């Protein structure tokens, strides 16, 4: 790349610093507006655009912009995401849901890189794999929007 190790190290930190800022902004906005679903779904859509852009755009500067967009989108709604189960589930059910979500996430952390490697091996490129990841963010965002806004009231 022609950059020094120090410059590369600096550039690598930028997406995470921007994600931290996004995390704080989205969390604060969600609390102020008392809204959670859109504060998770919209960043996921932004992350999908970022991931797709990283493989579809060949310009290095724009590619770096899309990498940042992907990181901000994936991480900024995460804090709000973990608070969603308690909005429409009982405490016991929410605890079980959080455990299930964590378990599925851990399985995905193992299976995902494995599948990306398989796709790369068969296609010779990461493009299809990254576009599949982008689509999974879109599907996740759409599923979030189908969740109830609040816990249904018990009526007998």
PDB file of N, CA and C in Angstrom, residues 10-91:
ATOM      1  N   UNK A  10      -3.068   3.667  12.261  1.00  0.00           N
ATOM      2  CA  UNK A  10      -3.994   4.780  12.457  1.00  0.00           C
ATOM      3  C   UNK A  10      -5.266   4.572  11.640  1.00  0.00           C
ATOM      4  N   UNK A  11      -5.115   4.195  10.379  1.00  0.00           N
ATOM      5  CA  UNK A  11      -6.282   4.008   9.514  1.00  0.00           C
ATOM      6  C   UNK A  11      -7.185   2.882  10.008  1.00  0.00           C
ATOM      7  N   UNK A  12      -6.586   1.836  10.556  1.00  0.00           N
ATOM      8  CA  UNK A  12      -7.360   0.700  11.041  1.00  0.00           C
ATOM      9  C   UNK A  12      -8.217   1.078  12.250  1.00  0.00           C
ATOM     10  N   UNK A  13      -7.781   2.054  13.030  1.00  0.00           N
ATOM     11  CA  UNK A  13      -8.556   2.449  14.211  1.00  0.00           C
ATOM     12  C   UNK A  13      -9.758   3.322  13.862  1.00  0.00           C
ATOM     13  N   UNK A  14      -9.730   3.980  12.729  1.00  0.00           N
ATOM     14  CA  UNK A  14     -10.793   4.931  12.387  1.00  0.00           C
ATOM     15  C   UNK A  14     -12.185   4.290  12.384  1.00  0.00           C
ATOM     16  N   UNK A  15     -12.401   3.128  11.739  1.00  0.00           N
ATOM     17  CA  UNK A  15     -13.752   2.555  11.755  1.00  0.00           C
ATOM     18  C   UNK A  15     -14.274   2.268  13.167  1.00  0.00           C
ATOM     19  N   UNK A  16     -13.402   1.808  14.048  1.00  0.00           N
ATOM     20  CA  UNK A  16     -13.862   1.495  15.402  1.00  0.00           C
ATOM     21  C   UNK A  16     -14.146   2.759  16.214  1.00  0.00           C
ATOM     22  N   UNK A  17     -13.348   3.787  16.027  1.00  0.00           N
ATOM     23  CA  UNK A  17     -13.607   5.058  16.718  1.00  0.00           C
ATOM     24  C   UNK A  17     -14.929   5.639  16.236  1.00  0.00           C
ATOM     25  N   UNK A  18     -15.157   5.614  14.926  1.00  0.00           N
ATOM     26  CA  UNK A  18     -16.427   6.109  14.395  1.00  0.00           C
ATOM     27  C   UNK A  18     -17.595   5.255  14.876  1.00  0.00           C
ATOM     28  N   UNK A  19     -17.376   3.946  15.008  1.00  0.00           N
ATOM     29  CA  UNK A  19     -18.419   3.058  15.526  1.00  0.00           C
ATOM     30  C   UNK A  19     -18.760   3.391  16.966  1.00  0.00           C
ATOM     31  N   UNK A  20     -17.759   3.701  17.763  1.00  0.00           N
ATOM     32  CA  UNK A  20     -17.994   4.094  19.149  1.00  0.00           C
ATOM     33  C   UNK A  20     -18.838   5.359  19.208  1.00  0.00           C
ATOM     34  N   UNK A  21     -18.507   6.326  18.381  1.00  0.00           N
ATOM     35  CA  UNK A  21     -19.285   7.566  18.336  1.00  0.00           C
ATOM     36  C   UNK A  21     -20.719   7.259  17.903  1.00  0.00           C
ATOM     37  N   UNK A  22     -20.870   6.424  16.870  1.00  0.00           N
ATOM     38  CA  UNK A  22     -22.205   6.026  16.421  1.00  0.00           C
ATOM     39  C   UNK A  22     -22.972   5.290  17.500  1.00  0.00           C
ATOM     40  N   UNK A  23     -22.293   4.423  18.229  1.00  0.00           N
ATOM     41  CA  UNK A  23     -22.893   3.671  19.333  1.00  0.00           C
ATOM     42  C   UNK A  23     -23.484   4.627  20.366  1.00  0.00           C
ATOM     43  N   UNK A  24     -22.724   5.641  20.725  1.00  0.00           N
ATOM     44  CA  UNK A  24     -23.188   6.612  21.721  1.00  0.00           C
ATOM     45  C   UNK A  24     -24.341   7.455  21.184  1.00  0.00           C
ATOM     46  N   UNK A  25     -24.242   7.877  19.939  1.00  0.00           N
ATOM     47  CA  UNK A  25     -25.299   8.702  19.348  1.00  0.00           C
ATOM     48  C   UNK A  25     -26.597   7.912  19.218  1.00  0.00           C
ATOM     49  N   UNK A  26     -26.522   6.695  18.696  1.00  0.00           N
ATOM     50  CA  UNK A  26     -27.727   5.884  18.505  1.00  0.00           C
ATOM     51  C   UNK A  26     -28.354   5.527  19.851  1.00  0.00           C
ATOM     52  N   UNK A  27     -27.541   5.149  20.819  1.00  0.00           N
ATOM     53  CA  UNK A  27     -28.074   4.823  22.141  1.00  0.00           C
ATOM     54  C   UNK A  27     -28.754   6.010  22.791  1.00  0.00           C
ATOM     55  N   UNK A  28     -28.129   7.172  22.711  1.00  0.00           N
ATOM     56  CA  UNK A  28     -28.709   8.382  23.278  1.00  0.00           C
ATOM     57  C   UNK A  28     -30.006   8.749  22.561  1.00  0.00           C
ATOM     58  N   UNK A  29     -30.005   8.682  21.244  1.00  0.00           N
ATOM     59  CA  UNK A  29     -31.195   9.003  20.462  1.00  0.00           C
ATOM     60  C   UNK A  29     -32.338   8.043  20.783  1.00  0.00           C
ATOM     61  N   UNK A  30     -32.020   6.769  20.920  1.00  0.00           N
ATOM     62  CA  UNK A  30     -33.035   5.774  21.254  1.00  0.00           C
ATOM     63  C   UNK A  30     -33.660   6.063  22.616  1.00  0.00           C
ATOM     64  N   UNK A  31     -32.836   6.411  23.583  1.00  0.00           N
ATOM     65  CA  UNK A  31     -33.349   6.727  24.920  1.00  0.00           C
ATOM     66  C   UNK A  31     -34.217   7.972  24.902  1.00  0.00           C
ATOM     67  N   UNK A  32     -33.781   9.001  24.200  1.00  0.00           N
ATOM     68  CA  UNK A  32     -34.554  10.244  24.140  1.00  0.00           C
ATOM     69  C   UNK A  32     -35.895  10.044  23.454  1.00  0.00           C
ATOM     70  N   UNK A  33     -35.907   9.260  22.387  1.00  0.00           N
ATOM     71  CA  UNK A  33     -37.131   9.073  21.607  1.00  0.00           C
ATOM     72  C   UNK A  33     -37.963   7.890  22.096  1.00  0.00           C
ATOM     73  N   UNK A  34     -37.425   7.130  23.024  1.00  0.00           N
ATOM     74  CA  UNK A  34     -38.092   5.928  23.538  1.00  0.00           C
ATOM     75  C   UNK A  34     -38.504   4.992  22.396  1.00  0.00           C
ATOM     76  N   UNK A  35     -37.574   4.793  21.487  1.00  0.00           N
ATOM     77  CA  UNK A  35     -37.811   3.950  20.315  1.00  0.00           C
ATOM     78  C   UNK A  35     -36.587   3.072  20.135  1.00  0.00           C
ATOM     79  N   UNK A  36     -36.802   1.794  19.848  1.00  0.00           N
ATOM     80  CA  UNK A  36     -35.669   0.877  19.741  1.00  0.00           C
ATOM     81  C   UNK A  36     -35.551   0.223  18.371  1.00  0.00           C
ATOM     82  N   UNK A  37     -36.666  -0.173  17.807  1.00  0.00           N
ATOM     83  CA  UNK A  37     -36.608  -0.975  16.578  1.00  0.00           C
ATOM     84  C   UNK A  37     -35.904  -0.246  15.435  1.00  0.00           C
ATOM     85  N   UNK A  38     -36.294   0.994  15.164  1.00  0.00           N
ATOM     86  CA  UNK A  38     -35.663   1.735  14.070  1.00  0.00           C
ATOM     87  C   UNK A  38     -34.216   2.100  14.392  1.00  0.00           C
ATOM     88  N   UNK A  39     -33.904   2.237  15.677  1.00  0.00           N
ATOM     89  CA  UNK A  39     -32.530   2.556  16.071  1.00  0.00           C
ATOM     90  C   UNK A  39     -31.596   1.349  15.922  1.00  0.00           C
ATOM     91  N   UNK A  40     -32.165   0.185  15.710  1.00  0.00           N
ATOM     92  CA  UNK A  40     -31.361  -0.994  15.388  1.00  0.00           C
ATOM     93  C   UNK A  40     -31.425  -1.277  13.886  1.00  0.00           C
ATOM     94  N   UNK A  41     -32.615  -1.208  13.311  1.00  0.00           N
ATOM     95  CA  UNK A  41     -32.791  -1.566  11.897  1.00  0.00           C
ATOM     96  C   UNK A  41     -32.059  -0.609  10.957  1.00  0.00           C
ATOM     97  N   UNK A  42     -32.183   0.685  11.181  1.00  0.00           N
ATOM     98  CA  UNK A  42     -31.553   1.636  10.262  1.00  0.00           C
ATOM     99  C   UNK A  42     -30.028   1.512  10.236  1.00  0.00           C
ATOM    100  N   UNK A  43     -29.367   1.373  11.392  1.00  0.00           N
ATOM    101  CA  UNK A  43     -27.921   1.118  11.313  1.00  0.00           C
ATOM    102  C   UNK A  43     -27.578  -0.186  10.586  1.00  0.00           C
ATOM    103  N   UNK A  44     -28.423  -1.216  10.745  1.00  0.00           N
ATOM    104  CA  UNK A  44     -28.159  -2.462  10.020  1.00  0.00           C
ATOM    105  C   UNK A  44     -28.248  -2.244   8.510  1.00  0.00           C
ATOM    106  N   UNK A  45     -29.226  -1.458   8.075  1.00  0.00           N
ATOM    107  CA  UNK A  45     -29.333  -1.148   6.645  1.00  0.00           C
ATOM    108  C   UNK A  45     -28.102  -0.368   6.178  1.00  0.00           C
ATOM    109  N   UNK A  46     -27.647   0.552   7.021  1.00  0.00           N
ATOM    110  CA  UNK A  46     -26.444   1.316   6.692  1.00  0.00           C
ATOM    111  C   UNK A  46     -25.235   0.378   6.593  1.00  0.00           C
ATOM    112  N   UNK A  47     -25.146  -0.579   7.505  1.00  0.00           N
ATOM    113  CA  UNK A  47     -24.066  -1.555   7.455  1.00  0.00           C
ATOM    114  C   UNK A  47     -24.113  -2.392   6.187  1.00  0.00           C
ATOM    115  N   UNK A  48     -25.328  -2.729   5.741  1.00  0.00           N
ATOM    116  CA  UNK A  48     -25.478  -3.495   4.502  1.00  0.00           C
ATOM    117  C   UNK A  48     -24.968  -2.702   3.306  1.00  0.00           C
ATOM    118  N   UNK A  49     -25.296  -1.424   3.260  1.00  0.00           N
ATOM    119  CA  UNK A  49     -24.802  -0.570   2.176  1.00  0.00           C
ATOM    120  C   UNK A  49     -23.278  -0.513   2.219  1.00  0.00           C
ATOM    121  N   UNK A  50     -22.732  -0.382   3.426  1.00  0.00           N
ATOM    122  CA  UNK A  50     -21.280  -0.337   3.569  1.00  0.00           C
ATOM    123  C   UNK A  50     -20.605  -1.618   3.108  1.00  0.00           C
ATOM    124  N   UNK A  51     -21.147  -2.771   3.535  1.00  0.00           N
ATOM    125  CA  UNK A  51     -20.549  -4.048   3.119  1.00  0.00           C
ATOM    126  C   UNK A  51     -20.637  -4.242   1.612  1.00  0.00           C
ATOM    127  N   UNK A  52     -21.793  -3.931   1.038  1.00  0.00           N
ATOM    128  CA  UNK A  52     -21.936  -4.071  -0.415  1.00  0.00           C
ATOM    129  C   UNK A  52     -20.973  -3.131  -1.136  1.00  0.00           C
ATOM    130  N   UNK A  53     -20.846  -1.927  -0.631  1.00  0.00           N
ATOM    131  CA  UNK A  53     -19.956  -0.957  -1.261  1.00  0.00           C
ATOM    132  C   UNK A  53     -18.503  -1.376  -1.240  1.00  0.00           C
ATOM    133  N   UNK A  54     -18.098  -2.101  -0.192  1.00  0.00           N
ATOM    134  CA  UNK A  54     -16.688  -2.503  -0.106  1.00  0.00           C
ATOM    135  C   UNK A  54     -16.283  -3.444  -1.228  1.00  0.00           C
ATOM    136  N   UNK A  55     -17.224  -4.228  -1.738  1.00  0.00           N
ATOM    137  CA  UNK A  55     -16.868  -5.161  -2.814  1.00  0.00           C
ATOM    138  C   UNK A  55     -17.298  -4.675  -4.198  1.00  0.00           C
ATOM    139  N   UNK A  56     -18.208  -3.712  -4.246  1.00  0.00           N
ATOM    140  CA  UNK A  56     -18.689  -3.242  -5.545  1.00  0.00           C
ATOM    141  C   UNK A  56     -17.954  -2.008  -6.050  1.00  0.00           C
ATOM    142  N   UNK A  57     -17.335  -1.256  -5.144  1.00  0.00           N
ATOM    143  CA  UNK A  57     -16.626  -0.028  -5.514  1.00  0.00           C
ATOM    144  C   UNK A  57     -15.128  -0.315  -5.484  1.00  0.00           C
ATOM    145  N   UNK A  58     -14.439   0.041  -6.528  1.00  0.00           N
ATOM    146  CA  UNK A  58     -13.008  -0.259  -6.631  1.00  0.00           C
ATOM    147  C   UNK A  58     -12.095   0.903  -6.237  1.00  0.00           C
ATOM    148  N   UNK A  59     -12.634   2.099  -6.078  1.00  0.00           N
ATOM    149  CA  UNK A  59     -11.820   3.254  -5.701  1.00  0.00           C
ATOM    150  C   UNK A  59     -11.369   3.104  -4.249  1.00  0.00           C
ATOM    151  N   UNK A  60     -10.062   3.172  -3.954  1.00  0.00           N
ATOM    152  CA  UNK A  60      -9.572   2.946  -2.587  1.00  0.00           C
ATOM    153  C   UNK A  60     -10.133   3.922  -1.555  1.00  0.00           C
ATOM    154  N   UNK A  61     -10.285   5.179  -1.911  1.00  0.00           N
ATOM    155  CA  UNK A  61     -10.806   6.162  -0.958  1.00  0.00           C
ATOM    156  C   UNK A  61     -12.279   5.880  -0.670  1.00  0.00           C
ATOM    157  N   UNK A  62     -13.072   5.656  -1.721  1.00  0.00           N
ATOM    158  CA  UNK A  62     -14.485   5.330  -1.513  1.00  0.00           C
ATOM    159  C   UNK A  62     -14.636   4.004  -0.780  1.00  0.00           C
ATOM    160  N   UNK A  63     -13.751   3.066  -1.069  1.00  0.00           N
ATOM    161  CA  UNK A  63     -13.790   1.784  -0.387  1.00  0.00           C
ATOM    162  C   UNK A  63     -13.590   1.965   1.110  1.00  0.00           C
ATOM    163  N   UNK A  64     -12.669   2.843   1.474  1.00  0.00           N
ATOM    164  CA  UNK A  64     -12.437   3.119   2.897  1.00  0.00           C
ATOM    165  C   UNK A  64     -13.665   3.770   3.525  1.00  0.00           C
ATOM    166  N   UNK A  65     -14.335   4.637   2.790  1.00  0.00           N
ATOM    167  CA  UNK A  65     -15.578   5.251   3.277  1.00  0.00           C
ATOM    168  C   UNK A  65     -16.622   4.164   3.523  1.00  0.00           C
ATOM    169  N   UNK A  66     -16.749   3.217   2.599  1.00  0.00           N
ATOM    170  CA  UNK A  66     -17.721   2.138   2.765  1.00  0.00           C
ATOM    171  C   UNK A  66     -17.350   1.209   3.920  1.00  0.00           C
ATOM    172  N   UNK A  67     -16.067   0.982   4.136  1.00  0.00           N
ATOM    173  CA  UNK A  67     -15.639   0.181   5.292  1.00  0.00           C
ATOM    174  C   UNK A  67     -16.081   0.863   6.586  1.00  0.00           C
ATOM    175  N   UNK A  68     -15.895   2.168   6.654  1.00  0.00           N
ATOM    176  CA  UNK A  68     -16.329   2.916   7.834  1.00  0.00           C
ATOM    177  C   UNK A  68     -17.841   2.859   7.994  1.00  0.00           C
ATOM    178  N   UNK A  69     -18.560   3.003   6.898  1.00  0.00           N
ATOM    179  CA  UNK A  69     -20.018   2.939   6.927  1.00  0.00           C
ATOM    180  C   UNK A  69     -20.484   1.572   7.423  1.00  0.00           C
ATOM    181  N   UNK A  70     -19.833   0.516   6.951  1.00  0.00           N
ATOM    182  CA  UNK A  70     -20.180  -0.835   7.390  1.00  0.00           C
ATOM    183  C   UNK A  70     -19.944  -0.997   8.889  1.00  0.00           C
ATOM    184  N   UNK A  71     -18.807  -0.551   9.374  1.00  0.00           N
ATOM    185  CA  UNK A  71     -18.492  -0.686  10.802  1.00  0.00           C
ATOM    186  C   UNK A  71     -19.472   0.106  11.655  1.00  0.00           C
ATOM    187  N   UNK A  72     -19.740   1.337  11.262  1.00  0.00           N
ATOM    188  CA  UNK A  72     -20.690   2.162  12.018  1.00  0.00           C
ATOM    189  C   UNK A  72     -22.055   1.488  12.034  1.00  0.00           C
ATOM    190  N   UNK A  73     -22.495   1.001  10.881  1.00  0.00           N
ATOM    191  CA  UNK A  73     -23.805   0.366  10.798  1.00  0.00           C
ATOM    192  C   UNK A  73     -23.915  -0.892  11.633  1.00  0.00           C
ATOM    193  N   UNK A  74     -22.897  -1.716  11.594  1.00  0.00           N
ATOM    194  CA  UNK A  74     -22.948  -2.984  12.321  1.00  0.00           C
ATOM    195  C   UNK A  74     -22.892  -2.769  13.832  1.00  0.00           C
ATOM    196  N   UNK A  75     -22.077  -1.836  14.288  1.00  0.00           N
ATOM    197  CA  UNK A  75     -21.853  -1.693  15.726  1.00  0.00           C
ATOM    198  C   UNK A  75     -22.708  -0.637  16.422  1.00  0.00           C
ATOM    199  N   UNK A  76     -23.185   0.369  15.725  1.00  0.00           N
ATOM    200  CA  UNK A  76     -23.823   1.491  16.426  1.00  0.00           C
ATOM    201  C   UNK A  76     -25.157   1.136  17.069  1.00  0.00           C
ATOM    202  N   UNK A  77     -25.884   0.186  16.536  1.00  0.00           N
ATOM    203  CA  UNK A  77     -27.165  -0.178  17.135  1.00  0.00           C
ATOM    204  C   UNK A  77     -27.090  -1.329  18.112  1.00  0.00           C
ATOM    205  N   UNK A  78     -25.894  -1.832  18.358  1.00  0.00           N
ATOM    206  CA  UNK A  78     -25.749  -3.033  19.169  1.00  0.00           C
ATOM    207  C   UNK A  78     -26.234  -2.861  20.615  1.00  0.00           C
ATOM    208  N   UNK A  79     -25.955  -1.735  21.222  1.00  0.00           N
ATOM    209  CA  UNK A  79     -26.410  -1.515  22.597  1.00  0.00           C
ATOM    210  C   UNK A  79     -27.923  -1.496  22.696  1.00  0.00           C
ATOM    211  N   UNK A  80     -28.555  -0.847  21.739  1.00  0.00           N
ATOM    212  CA  UNK A  80     -30.020  -0.796  21.712  1.00  0.00           C
ATOM    213  C   UNK A  80     -30.573  -2.194  21.456  1.00  0.00           C
ATOM    214  N   UNK A  81     -29.915  -2.938  20.589  1.00  0.00           N
ATOM    215  CA  UNK A  81     -30.357  -4.292  20.258  1.00  0.00           C
ATOM    216  C   UNK A  81     -30.521  -5.152  21.511  1.00  0.00           C
ATOM    217  N   UNK A  82     -29.544  -5.107  22.410  1.00  0.00           N
ATOM    218  CA  UNK A  82     -29.598  -5.970  23.588  1.00  0.00           C
ATOM    219  C   UNK A  82     -30.687  -5.562  24.564  1.00  0.00           C
ATOM    220  N   UNK A  83     -31.234  -4.372  24.415  1.00  0.00           N
ATOM    221  CA  UNK A  83     -32.323  -3.953  25.306  1.00  0.00           C
ATOM    222  C   UNK A  83     -33.700  -4.299  24.749  1.00  0.00           C
ATOM    223  N   UNK A  84     -33.780  -4.755  23.524  1.00  0.00           N
ATOM    224  CA  UNK A  84     -35.079  -5.030  22.900  1.00  0.00           C
ATOM    225  C   UNK A  84     -35.847  -6.186  23.554  1.00  0.00           C
ATOM    226  N   UNK A  85     -35.235  -7.326  23.876  1.00  0.00           N
ATOM    227  CA  UNK A  85     -36.037  -8.425  24.423  1.00  0.00           C
ATOM    228  C   UNK A  85     -36.857  -8.047  25.661  1.00  0.00           C
ATOM    229  N   UNK A  86     -36.342  -7.174  26.496  1.00  0.00           N
ATOM    230  CA  UNK A  86     -37.081  -6.807  27.711  1.00  0.00           C
ATOM    231  C   UNK A  86     -38.272  -5.901  27.425  1.00  0.00           C
ATOM    232  N   UNK A  87     -38.369  -5.348  26.220  1.00  0.00           N
ATOM    233  CA  UNK A  87     -39.499  -4.466  25.920  1.00  0.00           C
ATOM    234  C   UNK A  87     -40.774  -5.235  25.627  1.00  0.00           C
ATOM    235  N   UNK A  88     -40.672  -6.495  25.200  1.00  0.00           N
ATOM    236  CA  UNK A  88     -41.896  -7.224  24.875  1.00  0.00           C
ATOM    237  C   UNK A  88     -41.939  -8.637  25.446  1.00  0.00           C
ATOM    238  N   UNK A  89     -40.956  -9.001  26.245  1.00  0.00           N
ATOM    239  CA  UNK A  89     -40.950 -10.305  26.898  1.00  0.00           C
ATOM    240  C   UNK A  89     -40.890 -10.126  28.406  1.00  0.00           C
ATOM    241  N   UNK A  90     -41.400 -11.122  29.131  1.00  0.00           N
ATOM    242  CA  UNK A  90     -41.267 -11.092  30.586  1.00  0.00           C
ATOM    243  C   UNK A  90     -39.791 -11.230  30.939  1.00  0.00           C
ATOM    244  N   UNK A  91     -39.452 -10.968  32.201  1.00  0.00           N
ATOM    245  CA  UNK A  91     -38.047 -11.056  32.613  1.00  0.00           C
ATOM    246  C   UNK A  91     -37.468 -12.440  32.356  1.00  0.00           C
TER     247      UNK A  91
END
